[in-house]
Amino acid sequence: MAVHAAARGRTPNDVITATGLVKVYRQGTAEVRALDEVSVRVQRARFTAVVGPSGSGKSTLMHCVAGLDTVTSGSVVLDGTEIAGLSDRQLTRVRRERIGFVFQSFNLLPQLTAYENIVLPVTLSGGRPDRELVDHLCEVLGIAHRMTHRPAELSGGQQQRVAVARALVARPAVVFADEPTGNLDSRAGAEVLTMLRRSVDDLGQSVVMVTHDPAAAHYADRVLTLADGRVVKDEHTAPSGRAAALTTDATGRRP
Ligand SMILES: Nc1ncnc2c1ncn2[C@@H]1O[C@H](COP(=O)(O)OP(=O)(O)OP(=O)(O)O)[C@@H](O)[C@H]1O
Ligand SMILES: [Mg+2]
C-alpha cells in the first residue's frame, strides 16, 4: 500500500494531490486559461481555504479537484484515485461516495424535510443513515429541533447548517465548500464556519473552502491564494489560529 502510494507520488496523508492542472475554457475563438499549471497537495483532517480575486480560478480549481469539471491537462488524485480522465459516470460515483459539497445557495431539495435532506447522500447510495452520527451532527449544528421542517421554513443560517450536516453525513474523504457564507449575515456565517472547523477538529474531516472573505479564511489551517489561475501564496497558520477560530463567538468577533 505504502509502495503503491509512493509510486503515485503521494503520501497516504494527502487527500488531494493535484499536479500541473491546466483548465482552458474556450468561448468561440477566445480562450481563458482559468488554471495555469496548478500543483497542490491537501492533507487529510485539515481545513484549507482557497482565496483570491474574482476570476482568479478558485471555483474552477474546486470543480476540477472535486470531479465536477474535467481538466484540460494535469493529474488529480483524490483519496487515492486518479480522477482526471474518468467518465462522467465514474466521476458521479466518486462524488457520491467520497465527496461532500456545501454551496453558497444551500442547494437543499425544497420538498424534503431537513432530516430527509441530510440523509439523502446515504440513501441515494443505497446505505442506511448512521442515526447516531446524524443525531450528533444535528445536535452540534443546533438544528436538532428543526428536523421535520422544510427548507422554506428555516432561516438561511439553518439551511446552510442542514447543508453542512448533509455534506458530513456520509463521512466523505473531503468536504468542498464554495463560498458557504456568501448568502449569510456575519453571525450565521460565523456559526457555519465554526461548524466546519469543528468537523475538522472533532471528526477529522478534511475540508476545502473557497471564499472571498478574509475573515472566513481565518478559520482555516492553511490559506492558498490564487491569482490569474496560479497559486501565488501558500500560508500555513499556527495552531493559535485554530484556537482563535474555536473561541470566536457567534457574531464572528474574537475576544
Ligand atoms: N464555464 C466557463 N466558461 C468560460 N469561462 C469560464 C467558465 N467558468 C469560469 N470561466 C472563467 O475562468 C476564470 C476563472 O473563473 P472562476 O469562476 O474559477 O473564478 P473565481 O476565482 O471562482 O471567481 P469568483 O470569486 O468571482 O467566484 C474567469 O476568467 C472566468 O471568466
Ligand atoms: Mg467562484
CSV table of C-alpha atoms and ligand atoms in Angstrom, one decimal:
chain,number,residue,atom,x,y,z
A,1,MET,CA,0.0,0.0,0.0
A,2,ALA,CA,2.8,2.4,1.0
A,3,VAL,CA,4.8,1.4,-2.0
A,4,HIS,CA,1.8,1.9,-4.2
A,5,ALA,CA,1.2,5.3,-2.8
A,6,ALA,CA,4.8,6.3,-3.1
A,7,ALA,CA,4.8,5.2,-6.7
A,8,ARG,CA,2.0,7.6,-7.4
A,9,GLY,CA,4.0,10.4,-5.9
A,10,ARG,CA,1.7,11.0,-3.0
A,11,THR,CA,1.6,10.2,0.6
A,12,PRO,CA,-1.4,8.5,2.2
A,13,ASN,CA,-1.7,11.6,4.3
A,14,ASP,CA,-2.8,13.6,1.3
A,15,VAL,CA,-6.5,13.6,0.4
A,16,ILE,CA,-5.8,15.5,-2.8
A,17,THR,CA,-2.7,15.6,-4.9
A,18,ALA,CA,-3.1,17.9,-8.0
A,19,THR,CA,-0.2,18.1,-10.4
A,20,GLY,CA,0.2,20.5,-13.3
A,21,LEU,CA,-3.5,21.3,-13.5
A,22,VAL,CA,-4.5,23.3,-16.6
A,23,LYS,CA,-8.0,24.3,-17.4
A,24,VAL,CA,-8.7,26.2,-20.6
A,25,TYR,CA,-12.3,27.4,-21.3
A,26,ARG,CA,-13.0,28.1,-24.9
A,27,GLN,CA,-15.6,30.6,-25.9
A,28,GLY,CA,-15.8,30.9,-29.7
A,29,THR,CA,-12.2,31.8,-30.7
A,30,ALA,CA,-11.3,33.2,-27.3
A,31,GLU,CA,-9.6,31.1,-24.7
A,32,VAL,CA,-9.5,31.6,-21.0
A,33,ARG,CA,-6.7,29.9,-19.1
A,34,ALA,CA,-8.6,29.6,-15.8
A,35,LEU,CA,-5.9,27.3,-14.2
A,36,ASP,CA,-2.3,27.6,-15.3
A,37,GLU,CA,-0.2,24.7,-14.1
A,38,VAL,CA,-1.5,24.5,-10.6
A,39,SER,CA,0.1,21.9,-8.3
A,40,VAL,CA,-1.1,21.5,-4.8
A,41,ARG,CA,-1.4,18.8,-2.1
A,42,VAL,CA,-4.0,18.9,0.5
A,43,GLN,CA,-3.6,17.0,3.8
A,44,ARG,CA,-6.3,15.0,5.5
A,45,ALA,CA,-8.0,16.3,8.5
A,46,ARG,CA,-7.1,19.9,7.7
A,47,PHE,CA,-9.2,22.9,6.9
A,48,THR,CA,-7.8,24.5,3.7
A,49,ALA,CA,-9.1,27.9,2.4
A,50,VAL,CA,-8.7,29.0,-1.2
A,51,VAL,CA,-8.8,32.8,-1.6
A,52,GLY,CA,-8.1,35.2,-4.4
A,53,PRO,CA,-9.7,37.9,-6.5
A,54,SER,CA,-12.8,37.3,-8.6
A,55,GLY,CA,-11.9,35.4,-11.7
A,56,SER,CA,-8.6,34.0,-10.2
A,57,GLY,CA,-9.8,30.4,-10.7
A,58,LYS,CA,-10.9,29.4,-7.2
A,59,SER,CA,-14.2,27.8,-8.3
A,60,THR,CA,-12.5,26.2,-11.3
A,61,LEU,CA,-9.9,24.7,-9.1
A,62,MET,CA,-12.5,23.3,-6.7
A,63,HIS,CA,-14.6,22.0,-9.6
A,64,CYS,CA,-11.6,20.2,-11.1
A,65,VAL,CA,-10.3,18.6,-8.0
A,66,ALA,CA,-13.9,17.6,-6.9
A,67,GLY,CA,-14.7,15.9,-10.2
A,68,LEU,CA,-17.4,18.5,-11.1
A,69,ASP,CA,-15.5,19.5,-14.2
A,70,THR,CA,-12.8,18.0,-16.3
A,71,VAL,CA,-9.3,19.3,-16.6
A,72,THR,CA,-7.6,20.2,-19.9
A,73,SER,CA,-4.4,18.6,-18.6
A,74,GLY,CA,-2.8,17.5,-15.4
A,75,SER,CA,-3.5,14.9,-12.7
A,76,VAL,CA,-5.8,14.9,-9.8
A,77,VAL,CA,-5.5,12.1,-7.2
A,78,LEU,CA,-8.5,12.2,-4.9
A,79,ASP,CA,-8.4,9.9,-1.9
A,80,GLY,CA,-6.0,7.6,-3.8
A,81,THR,CA,-7.9,7.6,-7.1
A,82,GLU,CA,-6.8,9.4,-10.3
A,83,ILE,CA,-9.9,11.2,-11.4
A,84,ALA,CA,-8.5,13.1,-14.4
A,85,GLY,CA,-9.8,11.1,-17.4
A,86,LEU,CA,-12.7,9.3,-15.6
A,87,SER,CA,-16.0,9.2,-17.5
A,88,ASP,CA,-19.0,11.2,-16.3
A,89,ARG,CA,-20.5,8.1,-14.8
A,90,GLN,CA,-17.3,7.2,-12.9
A,91,LEU,CA,-17.0,10.8,-11.7
A,92,THR,CA,-20.6,10.8,-10.4
A,93,ARG,CA,-19.7,7.8,-8.4
A,94,VAL,CA,-16.5,9.3,-6.9
A,95,ARG,CA,-18.5,12.4,-6.0
A,96,ARG,CA,-21.3,10.4,-4.4
A,97,GLU,CA,-19.0,8.1,-2.4
A,98,ARG,CA,-16.1,10.3,-1.4
A,99,ILE,CA,-17.1,14.0,-1.5
A,100,GLY,CA,-19.5,16.3,0.4
A,101,PHE,CA,-20.4,19.6,-1.0
A,102,VAL,CA,-21.6,22.9,0.5
A,103,PHE,CA,-22.7,25.6,-1.9
A,104,GLN,CA,-23.4,29.3,-1.4
A,105,SER,CA,-27.0,28.7,-2.4
A,106,PHE,CA,-27.5,25.8,0.1
A,107,ASN,CA,-28.9,23.6,-2.7
A,108,LEU,CA,-31.4,21.8,-0.5
A,109,LEU,CA,-34.3,20.0,-2.0
A,110,PRO,CA,-37.4,22.1,-1.2
A,111,GLN,CA,-39.9,19.2,-1.0
A,112,LEU,CA,-37.8,17.2,1.5
A,113,THR,CA,-37.6,17.8,5.3
A,114,ALA,CA,-34.3,18.8,6.9
A,115,TYR,CA,-33.8,15.3,8.0
A,116,GLU,CA,-34.5,13.8,4.6
A,117,ASN,CA,-32.1,16.3,3.0
A,118,ILE,CA,-29.4,15.4,5.5
A,119,VAL,CA,-29.6,11.7,4.9
A,120,LEU,CA,-30.1,11.9,1.1
A,121,PRO,CA,-26.4,11.2,0.2
A,122,VAL,CA,-26.6,8.0,2.2
A,123,THR,CA,-30.0,6.8,1.0
A,124,LEU,CA,-29.1,7.7,-2.6
A,125,SER,CA,-26.1,5.3,-2.5
A,126,GLY,CA,-28.3,2.6,-1.0
A,127,GLY,CA,-27.0,2.9,2.5
A,128,ARG,CA,-28.6,3.3,5.9
A,129,PRO,CA,-28.1,6.5,7.7
A,130,ASP,CA,-25.9,6.3,10.8
A,131,ARG,CA,-28.6,7.5,13.2
A,132,GLU,CA,-26.1,8.2,15.9
A,133,LEU,CA,-24.0,10.4,13.7
A,134,VAL,CA,-27.0,12.2,12.3
A,135,ASP,CA,-28.2,13.0,15.8
A,136,HIS,CA,-24.8,14.0,16.9
A,137,LEU,CA,-24.3,16.3,13.9
A,138,CYS,CA,-27.8,17.9,14.3
A,139,GLU,CA,-27.1,18.4,18.0
A,140,VAL,CA,-23.7,20.0,17.3
A,141,LEU,CA,-25.2,22.1,14.5
A,142,GLY,CA,-28.1,23.3,16.6
A,143,ILE,CA,-30.7,22.1,14.2
A,144,ALA,CA,-32.0,19.0,16.1
A,145,HIS,CA,-35.3,20.7,16.7
A,146,ARG,CA,-35.8,21.5,13.0
A,147,MET,CA,-35.6,18.1,11.5
A,148,THR,CA,-39.2,17.9,10.3
A,149,HIS,CA,-39.1,21.4,8.7
A,150,ARG,CA,-38.8,22.0,5.0
A,151,PRO,CA,-36.0,24.4,3.8
A,152,ALA,CA,-38.5,27.3,3.2
A,153,GLU,CA,-39.4,27.1,7.0
A,154,LEU,CA,-35.7,27.6,8.0
A,155,SER,CA,-33.5,30.7,8.2
A,156,GLY,CA,-30.6,30.9,5.8
A,157,GLY,CA,-28.2,30.0,8.5
A,158,GLN,CA,-30.2,27.0,9.5
A,159,GLN,CA,-30.5,25.9,5.9
A,160,GLN,CA,-26.7,26.1,5.5
A,161,ARG,CA,-26.2,24.1,8.7
A,162,VAL,CA,-28.5,21.4,7.2
A,163,ALA,CA,-26.3,21.5,4.1
A,164,VAL,CA,-23.2,21.1,6.3
A,165,ALA,CA,-24.8,18.1,8.0
A,166,ARG,CA,-25.7,16.6,4.6
A,167,ALA,CA,-22.1,17.1,3.4
A,168,LEU,CA,-20.7,15.4,6.5
A,169,VAL,CA,-23.2,12.5,7.0
A,170,ALA,CA,-21.6,10.0,4.6
A,171,ARG,CA,-18.2,10.6,6.1
A,172,PRO,CA,-16.7,11.7,2.8
A,173,ALA,CA,-13.0,11.8,2.2
A,174,VAL,CA,-13.3,15.6,1.7
A,175,VAL,CA,-15.9,18.3,2.0
A,176,PHE,CA,-15.8,21.1,-0.5
A,177,ALA,CA,-17.4,24.4,0.3
A,178,ASP,CA,-17.7,27.2,-2.3
A,179,GLU,CA,-18.5,30.5,-0.6
A,180,PRO,CA,-20.5,28.8,2.1
A,181,THR,CA,-21.1,32.1,3.9
A,182,GLY,CA,-21.8,34.1,0.8
A,183,ASN,CA,-25.5,34.3,1.4
A,184,LEU,CA,-25.4,34.7,5.2
A,185,ASP,CA,-25.1,37.5,7.6
A,186,SER,CA,-21.9,37.6,9.7
A,187,ARG,CA,-23.4,35.9,12.7
A,188,ALA,CA,-24.9,33.0,10.7
A,189,GLY,CA,-21.7,32.8,8.7
A,190,ALA,CA,-19.6,32.5,11.8
A,191,GLU,CA,-21.8,29.7,13.0
A,192,VAL,CA,-21.3,27.8,9.8
A,193,LEU,CA,-17.6,28.4,9.8
A,194,THR,CA,-17.4,27.2,13.4
A,195,MET,CA,-19.2,24.0,12.4
A,196,LEU,CA,-16.8,23.3,9.6
A,197,ARG,CA,-13.9,24.0,11.9
A,198,ARG,CA,-15.4,21.5,14.5
A,199,SER,CA,-15.8,18.9,11.8
A,200,VAL,CA,-12.1,19.1,11.2
A,201,ASP,CA,-11.1,19.1,14.9
A,202,ASP,CA,-13.7,16.6,16.3
A,203,LEU,CA,-14.4,14.3,13.3
A,204,GLY,CA,-11.1,14.5,11.5
A,205,GLN,CA,-12.9,15.7,8.4
A,206,SER,CA,-10.9,17.2,5.5
A,207,VAL,CA,-12.4,20.5,4.4
A,208,VAL,CA,-11.5,22.7,1.4
A,209,MET,CA,-13.3,26.0,1.3
A,210,VAL,CA,-13.4,28.7,-1.4
A,211,THR,CA,-14.0,32.1,0.0
A,212,HIS,CA,-13.8,35.8,-0.8
A,213,ASP,CA,-13.9,36.7,2.8
A,214,PRO,CA,-10.5,37.0,4.7
A,215,ALA,CA,-12.3,36.6,8.0
A,216,ALA,CA,-13.7,33.3,6.8
A,217,ALA,CA,-10.2,32.2,5.8
A,218,HIS,CA,-9.0,32.7,9.4
A,219,TYR,CA,-10.9,29.6,10.4
A,220,ALA,CA,-8.6,27.5,8.2
A,221,ASP,CA,-5.2,25.8,9.0
A,222,ARG,CA,-3.9,26.9,5.6
A,223,VAL,CA,-4.7,29.6,3.1
A,224,LEU,CA,-3.9,29.1,-0.6
A,225,THR,CA,-4.1,32.3,-2.6
A,226,LEU,CA,-4.8,32.2,-6.3
A,227,ALA,CA,-4.2,34.9,-8.9
A,228,ASP,CA,-4.7,34.6,-12.7
A,229,GLY,CA,-5.0,30.8,-12.4
A,230,ARG,CA,-1.9,30.3,-10.3
A,231,VAL,CA,-1.1,29.6,-6.7
A,232,VAL,CA,0.7,32.8,-5.6
A,233,LYS,CA,0.8,32.2,-1.8
A,234,ASP,CA,0.5,29.2,0.5
A,235,GLU,CA,0.3,30.1,4.1
A,236,HIS,CA,0.0,27.6,7.0
A,237,THR,CA,-1.5,29.2,10.0
A,238,ALA,CA,-0.3,28.4,13.5
A,239,PRO,CA,-2.4,26.3,15.9
A,240,SER,CA,-3.3,29.5,17.6
A,241,GLY,CA,-5.4,30.3,14.5
A,242,ARG,CA,-7.2,27.1,15.3
A,243,ALA,CA,-7.7,28.1,18.9
A,244,ALA,CA,-8.8,31.5,17.8
A,245,ALA,CA,-11.4,30.1,15.5
A,246,LEU,CA,-12.8,27.9,18.2
A,247,THR,CA,-13.1,30.8,20.7
A,248,THR,CA,-14.7,33.1,18.1
A,249,ASP,CA,-18.1,34.0,19.4
A,250,ALA,CA,-21.3,33.6,17.4
A,251,THR,CA,-21.1,37.1,16.0
A,252,GLY,CA,-17.7,36.4,14.5
A,253,ARG,CA,-15.8,38.6,16.9
A,254,ARG,CA,-12.6,37.4,18.5
A,255,PRO,CA,-12.0,38.0,22.2
B,1,LIG,N1,-17.8,27.8,-17.9
B,1,LIG,C1,-16.9,28.8,-18.2
B,1,LIG,N2,-16.8,29.2,-19.5
B,1,LIG,C2,-15.9,30.1,-19.8
B,1,LIG,N3,-15.1,30.7,-18.9
B,1,LIG,C3,-15.2,30.4,-17.6
B,1,LIG,C4,-16.1,29.4,-17.2
B,1,LIG,N4,-16.1,29.3,-15.8
B,1,LIG,C5,-15.1,30.2,-15.5
B,1,LIG,N5,-14.6,30.8,-16.5
B,1,LIG,C6,-13.5,31.8,-16.5
B,1,LIG,O1,-12.4,31.3,-15.8
B,1,LIG,C7,-11.8,32.2,-15.0
B,1,LIG,C8,-11.8,31.7,-13.5
B,1,LIG,O2,-13.2,31.6,-13.1
B,1,LIG,P1,-13.6,31.1,-11.6
B,1,LIG,O3,-15.1,31.0,-11.6
B,1,LIG,O4,-12.8,29.9,-11.3
B,1,LIG,O5,-13.1,32.3,-10.7
B,1,LIG,P2,-13.3,32.6,-9.2
B,1,LIG,O6,-12.0,32.8,-8.6
B,1,LIG,O7,-14.1,31.5,-8.6
B,1,LIG,O8,-14.2,33.9,-9.2
B,1,LIG,P3,-15.3,34.4,-8.2
B,1,LIG,O9,-14.6,34.9,-7.0
B,1,LIG,O10,-15.9,35.6,-8.9
B,1,LIG,O11,-16.3,33.3,-7.9
B,1,LIG,C9,-12.6,33.5,-15.2
B,1,LIG,O12,-11.9,34.3,-16.1
B,1,LIG,C10,-13.9,33.1,-15.7
B,1,LIG,O13,-14.5,34.0,-16.5
B,2,MG,MG,-16.1,31.4,-7.7
